[in-house]
Amino acid sequence: MKQKNSKGEALKFSGKWDLAPAPESTDHIEIKKEYQLFINGKFYKPSSGKYFPSINPANEKHLSMIAEANEKDVDRAVKAARKAFDGTWSKISAKERGKYIYRIARLIQEKARELAVIESLDGGKPIREARDIDVPIAAAHFFYYAGWTDKLKYAFPNQSPKAVGVAGQVIPWNFPLMMAAWKIAPALATGNTVVLKPAETTSLTALKLAEIIQEADLPPGVVNIVTGAGATGAAIVNHSDVDKIAFTGSTGVGKVIMKAIAGTEKKSTMELGGKAANIIFEDAPLDQAVEGVINGIYFNQGHVCCAGSRLFIQESVYDVVLRKLKDRIQALVLGDPLDKNTDIGAINSKEQLATINKYLKIGQKEGADMFQLSCDIPKKGFWCPPTLFTNVSQSHAIAKEEIFGPVLAVQTFRTIDEVITKANNTPFGLSAGVWTDKGSKIFNLTSQMRAGVVWANTYNKFDPTSPFGGYKESGHGREGGLHGLLPYLNI
Ligand code: NAP
Ligand code: MG
């Protein structure tokens, strides 16, 4: 059934197309009324008896109640992880450990459809993304790291690598299952045990993963999943028996955590915010570049740490690129995340939408020109149409600060040195993109960019074999690849 506007016309969620609805069915998706804490292989009620709701941000409908873990629950989880580390996980052979991790990977694949639908319902992302990116990459991470378990001595020859112990892991809401996989897979492969906290608005797939871990028959306490808000995360960070903190989230919270663990023995990896530059040279394949820019910033509603939120266009092709970009934005489809035609889903929460809207106001106040997809916005839920700002200068807040929404700030440049200086003029350094026909230009630019990942003639490509991580205020340490094993080992 199509929604209608006040004149009785069908709502139009794209500037160009009027597609028939094609929603994914939710009939055989099981979401429990209430979820408990996963500690020592079992599900326990929180000691405070407190629960918080999880909603679907696309229609504000209630999905489930999630247990809130306090310090006492976190302590119980850490004790379970320590006991599992000393008692079982560090005793079994590396090959056996690998078998468990493979089992998790296969179960994720088996339940891929269910996980994708739940990810879309709980977080607001388009089903196409959850199905084609989040879930396959999560499975790929477990497969990849399962392969490393019995090869650590070849990865670090003559260095007798040893597991660190208990890893405390805190993750954000933009790629809930995928972030859990990025954290848990390398920790288990290297022989550590885990206490993980998902983000408050998107706990459901982490709890489904807890069920998978139970089904995979992992020894109790090897993986513990405790839900809750920031205070639960802080309880993990501050627990004296946690050996390593792996955090992905905002630079602000990252700084709080670094202060909290300063002077302790805890190791840390921090995957924080970003403000990536996407750079188009006049010799680039322009249509391909425009597609890459759209993917770079509007993918997952811009809820991506490495989103290409600053676009630099060489002056000679500025007019043509801008026209192509605006045309492409008008063809994006915003609406029901469960519809396979949807490009732009819901903003993850009311709070995040307020933050984005604050920046839209600031951008206009500072004198930039705003362009948005003109379409109908669903009446319920949290929505922001894809937005582009031109007439932007380096000092504008929308060019400096991470917005974490579908908002692109466009600037121009004349020379390669100018664009390198402008692109590096940021406290962040997570990622960047470059579009050009010339290999020499790619090498020149990538070697001078202060960013952990630089994509050339593509954007937002992830693979478990490639290390990912930032410079400067985007954090330290790497996840993925051989480099991703290191933070979980004492060498
Ligand atoms: P956030 O507010 O920093 O929250 C991240 C996680 O930390 C959540 O689980 C949060 O719990 C928890 N938390 C909050 N306060 C805490 C505290 N004092 N101690 C310990 N944990 C605490 O970030 P977010 O808004 O969820 O995510 C967006 C940010 O993540 C963006 O800045 C983005 O760039 C960054 N990010 C970076 C990467 C990367 O690889 N570099 C990847 C993805 C996202 P609650 O959710 O309950 O508040
Ligand atoms: Mg939710």
Coordinates of C-alpha atoms and ligand atoms in Angstrom, one line a residue:
M1 CA 0.0 0.0 0.0
K2 CA 1.4 3.4 -1.0
Q3 CA 1.2 6.3 1.4
K4 CA -0.8 9.3 0.2
N5 CA -0.3 13.0 0.7
S6 CA -3.1 15.4 1.6
K7 CA -4.3 15.6 -2.0
G8 CA -4.6 11.9 -2.2
E9 CA -1.6 11.6 -4.5
A10 CA 1.0 8.8 -3.9
L11 CA 4.0 10.1 -2.0
K12 CA 7.1 10.6 -4.1
F13 CA 10.3 9.6 -2.4
S14 CA 12.6 10.4 -5.4
G15 CA 13.0 13.5 -7.5
K16 CA 12.8 11.3 -10.7
W17 CA 11.3 7.9 -10.2
D18 CA 8.0 6.6 -9.1
L19 CA 8.7 3.0 -8.4
A20 CA 6.2 0.4 -7.2
P21 CA 7.0 -0.7 -3.6
A22 CA 9.2 -3.8 -3.3
P23 CA 9.6 -4.3 0.5
E24 CA 11.5 -7.2 2.0
S25 CA 9.1 -9.4 4.1
T26 CA 9.6 -9.5 7.9
D27 CA 7.3 -12.5 8.4
H28 CA 9.8 -15.0 9.6
I29 CA 12.1 -12.6 11.5
E30 CA 12.1 -13.3 15.2
I31 CA 12.7 -10.3 17.4
K32 CA 12.1 -11.2 21.1
K33 CA 10.1 -8.9 23.4
E34 CA 13.1 -8.6 25.7
Y35 CA 16.8 -9.3 25.4
Q36 CA 19.1 -10.2 28.3
L37 CA 22.8 -9.9 28.9
F38 CA 25.0 -12.7 27.4
I39 CA 27.5 -13.7 30.1
N40 CA 29.4 -16.9 30.5
G41 CA 27.5 -18.6 27.6
K42 CA 24.0 -17.9 29.0
F43 CA 21.5 -15.1 29.0
Y44 CA 21.0 -13.3 32.3
K45 CA 18.6 -10.6 33.5
P46 CA 20.4 -7.4 34.4
S47 CA 21.1 -7.0 38.2
S48 CA 19.4 -3.6 38.2
G49 CA 16.3 -5.1 36.5
K50 CA 16.4 -2.1 34.1
Y51 CA 15.7 -2.3 30.4
F52 CA 15.6 0.3 27.6
P53 CA 13.7 0.3 24.3
S54 CA 15.1 -0.2 20.8
I55 CA 13.0 1.4 18.1
N56 CA 12.9 1.3 14.3
P57 CA 14.1 4.8 13.3
A58 CA 12.2 4.6 10.0
N59 CA 8.8 4.6 11.6
E60 CA 9.5 5.0 15.4
K61 CA 7.8 1.7 16.1
H62 CA 9.0 -0.2 19.2
L63 CA 11.0 -3.3 18.4
S64 CA 12.2 -4.7 21.7
M65 CA 13.4 -4.0 25.3
I66 CA 17.2 -4.4 25.9
A67 CA 18.8 -5.1 29.3
E68 CA 20.9 -2.4 30.8
A69 CA 24.2 -3.6 32.3
N70 CA 25.6 -1.8 35.3
E71 CA 29.1 -2.1 36.9
K72 CA 28.1 -5.3 38.7
D73 CA 27.0 -7.0 35.4
V74 CA 30.2 -5.8 33.7
D75 CA 32.3 -7.2 36.5
R76 CA 30.5 -10.5 36.2
A77 CA 31.2 -10.5 32.4
V78 CA 34.9 -9.6 32.9
K79 CA 35.2 -12.4 35.5
A80 CA 33.7 -14.9 33.1
A81 CA 36.1 -13.7 30.3
R82 CA 39.1 -14.0 32.6
K83 CA 38.1 -17.5 33.8
A84 CA 37.5 -18.6 30.1
F85 CA 40.9 -17.1 29.2
D86 CA 42.8 -18.9 31.9
G87 CA 40.8 -22.1 31.9
T88 CA 39.8 -23.0 28.4
W89 CA 40.6 -20.6 25.5
S90 CA 44.3 -20.3 26.2
K91 CA 44.6 -24.1 26.7
I92 CA 43.0 -25.5 23.5
S93 CA 45.0 -25.7 20.3
A94 CA 45.1 -22.9 17.8
K95 CA 43.6 -25.2 15.2
E96 CA 40.6 -25.9 17.5
R97 CA 40.1 -22.2 18.1
G98 CA 40.0 -21.7 14.4
K99 CA 37.2 -24.3 14.0
Y100 CA 35.0 -22.3 16.4
I101 CA 35.6 -19.1 14.5
Y102 CA 34.8 -20.8 11.1
R103 CA 31.6 -22.1 12.7
I104 CA 30.6 -18.5 13.6
A105 CA 31.3 -17.4 10.0
R106 CA 29.2 -20.1 8.5
L107 CA 26.3 -19.5 10.9
I108 CA 26.3 -15.8 10.0
Q109 CA 26.1 -16.9 6.3
E110 CA 23.2 -19.3 7.1
K111 CA 21.3 -16.5 8.9
A112 CA 22.3 -13.8 6.5
R113 CA 18.8 -12.8 5.5
E114 CA 17.5 -12.6 9.0
L115 CA 20.5 -10.6 10.2
A116 CA 20.2 -8.2 7.2
V117 CA 16.5 -7.5 7.9
I118 CA 17.1 -7.0 11.6
E119 CA 20.0 -4.6 10.9
S120 CA 17.8 -2.6 8.6
L121 CA 14.9 -2.5 11.0
D122 CA 17.0 -1.6 14.1
G123 CA 19.3 1.0 12.5
G124 CA 17.4 2.4 9.5
K125 CA 19.9 1.5 6.8
P126 CA 18.7 0.3 3.4
I127 CA 18.2 -3.4 3.1
R128 CA 20.4 -3.5 0.0
E129 CA 23.4 -2.3 2.1
A130 CA 22.7 -4.5 5.1
R131 CA 22.3 -7.5 2.7
D132 CA 25.3 -6.8 0.3
I133 CA 27.8 -5.1 2.7
D134 CA 27.2 -5.4 6.4
V135 CA 26.4 -9.1 6.7
P136 CA 28.8 -10.5 4.0
I137 CA 31.7 -8.4 5.4
A138 CA 30.9 -9.6 8.9
A139 CA 31.1 -13.2 7.8
A140 CA 34.2 -12.5 5.7
H141 CA 36.0 -11.1 8.8
F142 CA 35.4 -14.3 10.8
F143 CA 36.5 -16.5 7.8
Y144 CA 39.6 -14.4 7.3
Y145 CA 40.7 -14.4 11.0
A146 CA 39.8 -18.1 11.5
G147 CA 42.6 -18.7 8.9
W148 CA 45.2 -16.9 11.0
T149 CA 44.7 -18.7 14.3
D150 CA 47.3 -21.5 13.7
K151 CA 49.6 -19.3 11.7
L152 CA 50.5 -16.6 14.2
K153 CA 54.1 -17.7 14.5
Y154 CA 54.4 -17.3 10.7
A155 CA 52.8 -13.9 10.8
F156 CA 55.4 -12.7 13.5
P157 CA 58.4 -15.0 13.0
N158 CA 60.8 -15.5 15.9
Q159 CA 58.7 -13.3 18.1
S160 CA 56.5 -15.8 20.1
P161 CA 53.3 -13.9 20.0
K162 CA 51.1 -14.3 23.1
A163 CA 47.4 -13.3 23.6
V164 CA 46.9 -10.2 25.7
G165 CA 44.1 -11.6 27.8
V166 CA 40.6 -10.0 28.2
A167 CA 39.6 -7.5 25.6
G168 CA 37.0 -4.8 26.4
Q169 CA 35.3 -3.7 23.2
V170 CA 32.9 -0.8 22.6
I171 CA 31.3 -0.1 19.2
P172 CA 29.0 2.5 17.5
W173 CA 25.7 2.2 15.7
N174 CA 26.6 2.7 12.0
F175 CA 27.6 -0.9 11.2
P176 CA 26.5 -2.8 14.3
L177 CA 27.1 -6.4 13.2
M178 CA 30.1 -5.6 11.0
M179 CA 31.8 -3.6 13.8
A180 CA 31.2 -6.5 16.3
A181 CA 32.9 -8.8 13.7
W182 CA 35.8 -6.5 13.2
K183 CA 36.3 -6.5 17.0
I184 CA 35.6 -10.1 18.0
A185 CA 37.2 -12.1 15.1
P186 CA 40.8 -10.9 15.5
A187 CA 40.5 -11.0 19.3
L188 CA 39.4 -14.7 19.3
A189 CA 41.9 -15.7 16.5
T190 CA 44.8 -14.4 18.7
G191 CA 43.5 -16.3 21.7
N192 CA 41.9 -13.5 23.7
T193 CA 38.5 -13.5 25.4
V194 CA 36.0 -10.7 25.0
V195 CA 33.5 -8.4 26.7
L196 CA 31.7 -6.3 24.0
K197 CA 29.2 -3.5 24.3
P198 CA 27.1 -2.5 21.2
A199 CA 25.6 0.9 20.8
E200 CA 22.4 1.7 22.6
T201 CA 20.2 2.3 19.5
T202 CA 21.4 -0.9 17.6
S203 CA 21.9 -3.8 20.0
L204 CA 19.8 -6.4 18.2
T205 CA 22.3 -7.9 15.7
A206 CA 24.9 -8.1 18.4
L207 CA 22.4 -10.1 20.5
K208 CA 21.7 -12.3 17.5
L209 CA 25.4 -12.8 17.3
A210 CA 25.4 -13.9 20.9
E211 CA 22.8 -16.6 20.0
I212 CA 25.0 -17.6 17.1
I213 CA 28.0 -17.9 19.4
Q214 CA 25.9 -20.1 21.8
E215 CA 24.9 -22.2 18.8
A216 CA 28.5 -22.5 17.7
D217 CA 29.1 -24.0 21.1
L218 CA 32.0 -21.7 22.1
P219 CA 33.3 -22.4 25.6
P220 CA 31.3 -20.3 28.1
G221 CA 32.8 -16.8 28.8
V222 CA 34.9 -16.6 25.7
V223 CA 32.6 -14.0 24.3
N224 CA 30.3 -11.9 26.5
I225 CA 27.9 -9.3 25.2
V226 CA 26.6 -6.6 27.6
T227 CA 24.2 -4.0 26.4
G228 CA 23.6 -0.5 27.8
A229 CA 24.5 3.1 27.2
G230 CA 27.7 5.1 27.7
A231 CA 28.0 4.2 31.4
T232 CA 28.1 0.5 30.5
G233 CA 31.0 1.3 28.1
A234 CA 32.7 3.3 30.8
A235 CA 32.4 0.4 33.2
I236 CA 34.2 -1.9 30.7
V237 CA 36.9 0.7 30.1
N238 CA 37.5 1.3 33.8
H239 CA 37.5 -2.3 34.9
S240 CA 40.9 -3.2 36.4
D241 CA 41.0 -6.7 35.0
V242 CA 40.5 -5.7 31.3
D243 CA 43.9 -5.9 29.4
K244 CA 43.0 -4.2 26.2
I245 CA 40.4 -1.6 25.0
A246 CA 39.2 -1.6 21.4
F247 CA 37.0 1.4 20.8
T248 CA 35.2 2.6 17.7
G249 CA 33.2 5.8 18.0
S250 CA 33.5 9.6 18.2
T251 CA 36.7 11.4 18.8
G252 CA 35.1 13.1 21.9
V253 CA 34.5 9.8 23.6
G254 CA 37.8 8.4 22.4
K255 CA 39.6 11.2 24.2
V256 CA 37.6 10.5 27.4
I257 CA 38.7 6.8 27.2
M258 CA 42.3 7.6 26.5
K259 CA 42.4 9.8 29.7
A260 CA 40.7 7.1 31.7
I261 CA 43.3 4.4 30.8
A262 CA 46.3 6.7 30.9
G263 CA 48.8 5.4 33.4
T264 CA 47.4 1.8 33.3
E265 CA 48.8 -1.2 31.6
K266 CA 45.9 -1.4 29.2
K267 CA 46.6 -1.5 25.5
S268 CA 44.3 0.4 23.2
T269 CA 43.1 0.8 19.6
M270 CA 41.0 3.8 18.8
E271 CA 38.9 4.1 15.5
L272 CA 37.5 7.5 15.7
G273 CA 35.9 10.3 13.5
G274 CA 36.8 11.5 10.1
K275 CA 36.3 14.3 7.5
A276 CA 37.6 12.7 4.4
A277 CA 38.5 14.6 1.2
N278 CA 37.3 13.2 -2.1
I279 CA 39.3 14.8 -4.9
I280 CA 38.3 15.0 -8.6
F281 CA 40.9 16.0 -11.2
E282 CA 40.0 17.3 -14.6
D283 CA 41.3 14.1 -16.3
A284 CA 39.1 11.8 -14.2
P285 CA 36.4 9.6 -15.7
L286 CA 33.8 12.1 -14.5
D287 CA 30.6 9.9 -14.5
Q288 CA 32.5 7.2 -12.6
A289 CA 33.8 9.9 -10.2
V290 CA 30.3 11.3 -9.6
E291 CA 29.0 7.8 -8.8
G292 CA 31.9 7.4 -6.4
V293 CA 31.2 10.7 -4.7
I294 CA 27.5 9.7 -4.3
N295 CA 28.5 6.4 -2.8
G296 CA 31.2 8.1 -0.7
I297 CA 28.9 10.5 1.2
Y298 CA 25.3 9.2 0.8
F299 CA 26.0 5.5 1.5
N300 CA 24.4 4.6 4.8
Q301 CA 23.0 8.2 5.1
G302 CA 26.5 9.5 5.6
H303 CA 26.8 7.5 8.9
V304 CA 30.2 6.4 7.9
C305 CA 33.5 7.3 9.7
C306 CA 35.3 7.4 6.3
A307 CA 32.5 9.2 4.4
G308 CA 33.9 11.5 1.7
S309 CA 32.2 14.5 3.2
R310 CA 34.5 17.1 1.6
L311 CA 34.6 17.2 -2.2
F312 CA 37.3 19.0 -4.0
I313 CA 36.7 19.6 -7.7
Q314 CA 39.4 20.9 -10.1
E315 CA 38.1 24.3 -11.3
S316 CA 38.1 23.5 -15.1
V317 CA 35.5 20.7 -14.6
Y318 CA 33.6 22.3 -11.7
D319 CA 30.5 23.2 -13.7
V320 CA 30.0 19.9 -15.4
V321 CA 30.7 17.8 -12.3
L322 CA 28.3 19.9 -10.2
R323 CA 25.5 19.5 -12.8
K324 CA 26.1 15.8 -13.0
L325 CA 26.1 15.5 -9.1
K326 CA 22.8 17.4 -8.7
D327 CA 21.2 15.3 -11.5
R328 CA 22.3 12.2 -9.7
I329 CA 21.1 13.4 -6.3
Q330 CA 17.7 14.0 -7.9
A331 CA 17.5 10.4 -8.9
L332 CA 18.2 8.9 -5.5
V333 CA 15.3 7.1 -3.8
L334 CA 14.6 7.9 -0.2
G335 CA 12.1 5.9 1.8
D336 CA 11.3 2.6 3.4
P337 CA 14.7 1.0 4.3
L338 CA 13.2 -2.5 3.7
D339 CA 12.5 -1.6 0.1
K340 CA 15.2 -3.0 -2.2
N341 CA 14.9 0.1 -4.4
T342 CA 15.8 2.5 -1.5
D343 CA 19.1 4.3 -1.7
I344 CA 18.6 6.6 1.3
G345 CA 17.3 5.1 4.5
A346 CA 16.5 6.7 7.9
I347 CA 18.8 8.6 10.1
N348 CA 19.7 6.4 13.1
S349 CA 18.2 8.4 15.9
K350 CA 16.3 11.6 16.7
E351 CA 19.5 12.9 18.4
Q352 CA 21.6 12.3 15.3
L353 CA 19.0 14.0 13.1
A354 CA 19.1 17.0 15.4
T355 CA 22.9 17.2 15.1
I356 CA 22.6 17.0 11.3
N357 CA 19.9 19.7 11.1
K358 CA 22.0 21.9 13.4
Y359 CA 24.8 21.7 10.8
L360 CA 22.4 22.4 7.9
K361 CA 21.4 25.7 9.7
I362 CA 25.0 26.6 10.4
G363 CA 26.1 26.0 6.8
Q364 CA 23.4 28.4 5.5
K365 CA 24.2 30.9 8.2
E366 CA 27.8 30.9 7.2
G367 CA 26.9 31.8 3.7
A368 CA 27.1 28.4 1.8
D369 CA 24.4 27.5 -0.7
M370 CA 22.4 24.4 0.1
F371 CA 20.9 22.0 -2.5
Q372 CA 18.8 19.0 -1.5
L373 CA 17.0 16.1 -3.1
S374 CA 13.4 17.4 -3.4
C375 CA 11.1 14.5 -2.4
D376 CA 8.4 13.7 0.0
I377 CA 9.6 12.8 3.5
P378 CA 7.8 10.0 5.4
K379 CA 5.7 11.4 8.2
K380 CA 7.1 9.2 10.9
G381 CA 10.7 8.4 11.6
F382 CA 14.0 10.4 11.2
W383 CA 14.9 11.6 7.7
C384 CA 17.4 13.9 6.0
P385 CA 17.4 14.2 2.2
P386 CA 20.9 14.0 0.6
T387 CA 22.3 17.5 0.9
L388 CA 25.1 19.4 -1.0
F389 CA 26.7 22.7 -0.1
T390 CA 28.5 24.9 -2.5
N391 CA 30.3 28.2 -2.0
V392 CA 32.0 26.6 1.0
S393 CA 35.3 27.9 2.4
Q394 CA 38.0 26.1 4.5
S395 CA 36.9 27.9 7.6
H396 CA 33.2 26.9 7.5
A397 CA 32.1 24.5 10.2
I398 CA 30.5 22.2 7.6
A399 CA 34.0 21.8 6.0
K400 CA 35.8 21.3 9.3
E401 CA 33.6 19.3 11.6
E402 CA 32.4 15.7 11.3
I403 CA 28.6 15.8 10.7
F404 CA 28.0 12.1 10.3
G405 CA 25.1 12.6 8.0
P406 CA 24.3 12.9 4.2
V407 CA 25.9 16.3 3.9
L408 CA 28.6 17.1 1.3
A409 CA 30.7 20.3 1.3
V410 CA 32.0 21.2 -2.1
Q411 CA 35.2 23.2 -2.7
T412 CA 37.4 23.8 -5.8
F413 CA 41.2 23.8 -6.5
R414 CA 43.6 24.6 -9.3
T415 CA 46.8 22.7 -8.6
I416 CA 47.8 19.4 -7.0
D417 CA 49.8 21.1 -4.2
E418 CA 46.9 23.4 -3.4
V419 CA 44.5 20.4 -3.0
I420 CA 46.9 18.4 -0.9
T421 CA 47.3 21.3 1.5
K422 CA 43.5 21.8 1.6
A423 CA 42.7 18.1 2.0
N424 CA 45.3 17.7 4.9
N425 CA 44.0 20.9 6.6
T426 CA 41.9 18.9 9.1
P427 CA 42.4 17.4 12.6
F428 CA 41.2 14.1 11.2
G429 CA 43.0 11.6 9.0
L430 CA 41.0 8.5 8.4
S431 CA 40.4 8.2 4.7
A432 CA 40.5 10.0 1.3
G433 CA 39.6 9.5 -2.3
V434 CA 41.3 10.5 -5.6
W435 CA 39.9 10.4 -9.1
T436 CA 42.3 10.8 -12.0
D437 CA 43.4 9.0 -15.2
K438 CA 47.1 9.4 -14.2
G439 CA 48.9 6.8 -12.1
S440 CA 51.7 9.2 -11.3
K441 CA 49.2 11.7 -9.8
I442 CA 47.7 8.9 -7.7
F443 CA 51.2 8.0 -6.3
N444 CA 52.1 11.6 -5.7
L445 CA 48.9 12.4 -3.9
T446 CA 48.6 9.3 -1.9
S447 CA 52.1 9.6 -0.5
Q448 CA 51.4 13.1 0.7
M449 CA 47.9 12.6 2.1
R450 CA 47.8 12.1 5.9
A451 CA 45.0 9.5 5.9
G452 CA 44.9 5.9 6.9
V453 CA 43.1 4.7 3.7
V454 CA 43.3 6.4 0.3
W455 CA 41.0 5.0 -2.4
A456 CA 41.9 5.7 -6.0
N457 CA 39.1 5.7 -8.6
T458 CA 36.8 4.0 -6.2
Y459 CA 35.4 4.7 -2.7
N460 CA 34.2 2.8 0.4
K461 CA 35.8 -0.5 -0.5
F462 CA 36.4 -2.8 2.5
D463 CA 38.1 -6.1 2.7
P464 CA 39.2 -8.1 5.7
T465 CA 42.7 -8.5 4.3
S466 CA 43.3 -4.7 4.2
P467 CA 44.2 -2.8 7.4
F468 CA 41.9 0.1 8.3
G469 CA 42.6 3.0 10.7
G470 CA 43.4 6.6 11.2
Y471 CA 46.0 9.3 11.7
K472 CA 45.8 12.3 14.0
E473 CA 42.4 12.6 15.8
S474 CA 41.0 9.7 13.7
G475 CA 42.7 7.4 16.2
H476 CA 45.5 4.9 16.4
G477 CA 46.0 1.2 15.7
R478 CA 44.7 -0.8 12.7
E479 CA 41.8 -3.3 12.2
G480 CA 41.8 -5.8 9.4
G481 CA 44.7 -7.7 7.7
L482 CA 47.8 -8.9 9.4
H483 CA 48.1 -5.5 11.1
G484 CA 44.7 -6.2 12.9
L485 CA 46.3 -9.1 14.8
L486 CA 49.0 -7.0 16.4
P487 CA 46.8 -5.0 18.9
Y488 CA 45.7 -8.3 20.4
L489 CA 49.1 -9.8 20.9
N490 CA 52.1 -9.2 23.2
I491 CA 55.2 -9.6 21.2
Ligands
NAP1 P1 30.0 7.6 20.4 O1 29.0 8.4 20.9 O2 31.4 7.9 20.7 O3 29.7 6.1 20.9 C1 30.4 5.0 20.6 C2 30.2 3.9 21.6 O4 30.8 4.3 22.9 C3 28.7 3.6 21.9 O5 28.6 2.2 22.2 C4 28.5 4.4 23.2 O6 27.4 4.0 23.9 C5 29.8 4.3 23.9 N1 30.1 5.3 24.9 C6 29.6 6.5 25.1 N2 30.2 7.2 26.1 C7 31.1 6.3 26.6 C8 32.1 6.4 27.6 N3 32.2 7.5 28.4 N4 32.9 5.4 27.8 C9 32.8 4.3 27.1 N5 31.9 4.1 26.1 C10 31.1 5.1 25.8 O7 29.9 7.4 18.8 P2 28.6 7.1 17.9 O8 27.8 8.3 17.8 O9 28.0 5.9 18.4 O10 29.3 6.7 16.5 C11 29.7 7.7 15.6 C12 31.1 8.0 15.7 O11 31.9 6.8 15.5 C13 31.6 8.9 14.6 O12 32.4 9.9 15.1 C14 32.3 8.0 13.6 O13 33.3 8.7 12.8 C15 32.9 7.0 14.5 N6 33.3 5.8 13.8 C16 34.6 5.5 13.5 C17 35.0 4.4 12.8 C18 36.4 4.1 12.5 O14 36.7 3.0 12.1 N7 37.3 5.0 12.7 C19 34.0 3.5 12.4 C20 32.6 3.8 12.7 C21 32.3 5.0 13.4 P3 25.9 4.6 23.5 O15 25.7 4.3 22.0 O16 25.0 3.9 24.3 O17 26.0 6.1 23.7
MG2 MG 17.1 0.8 17.0

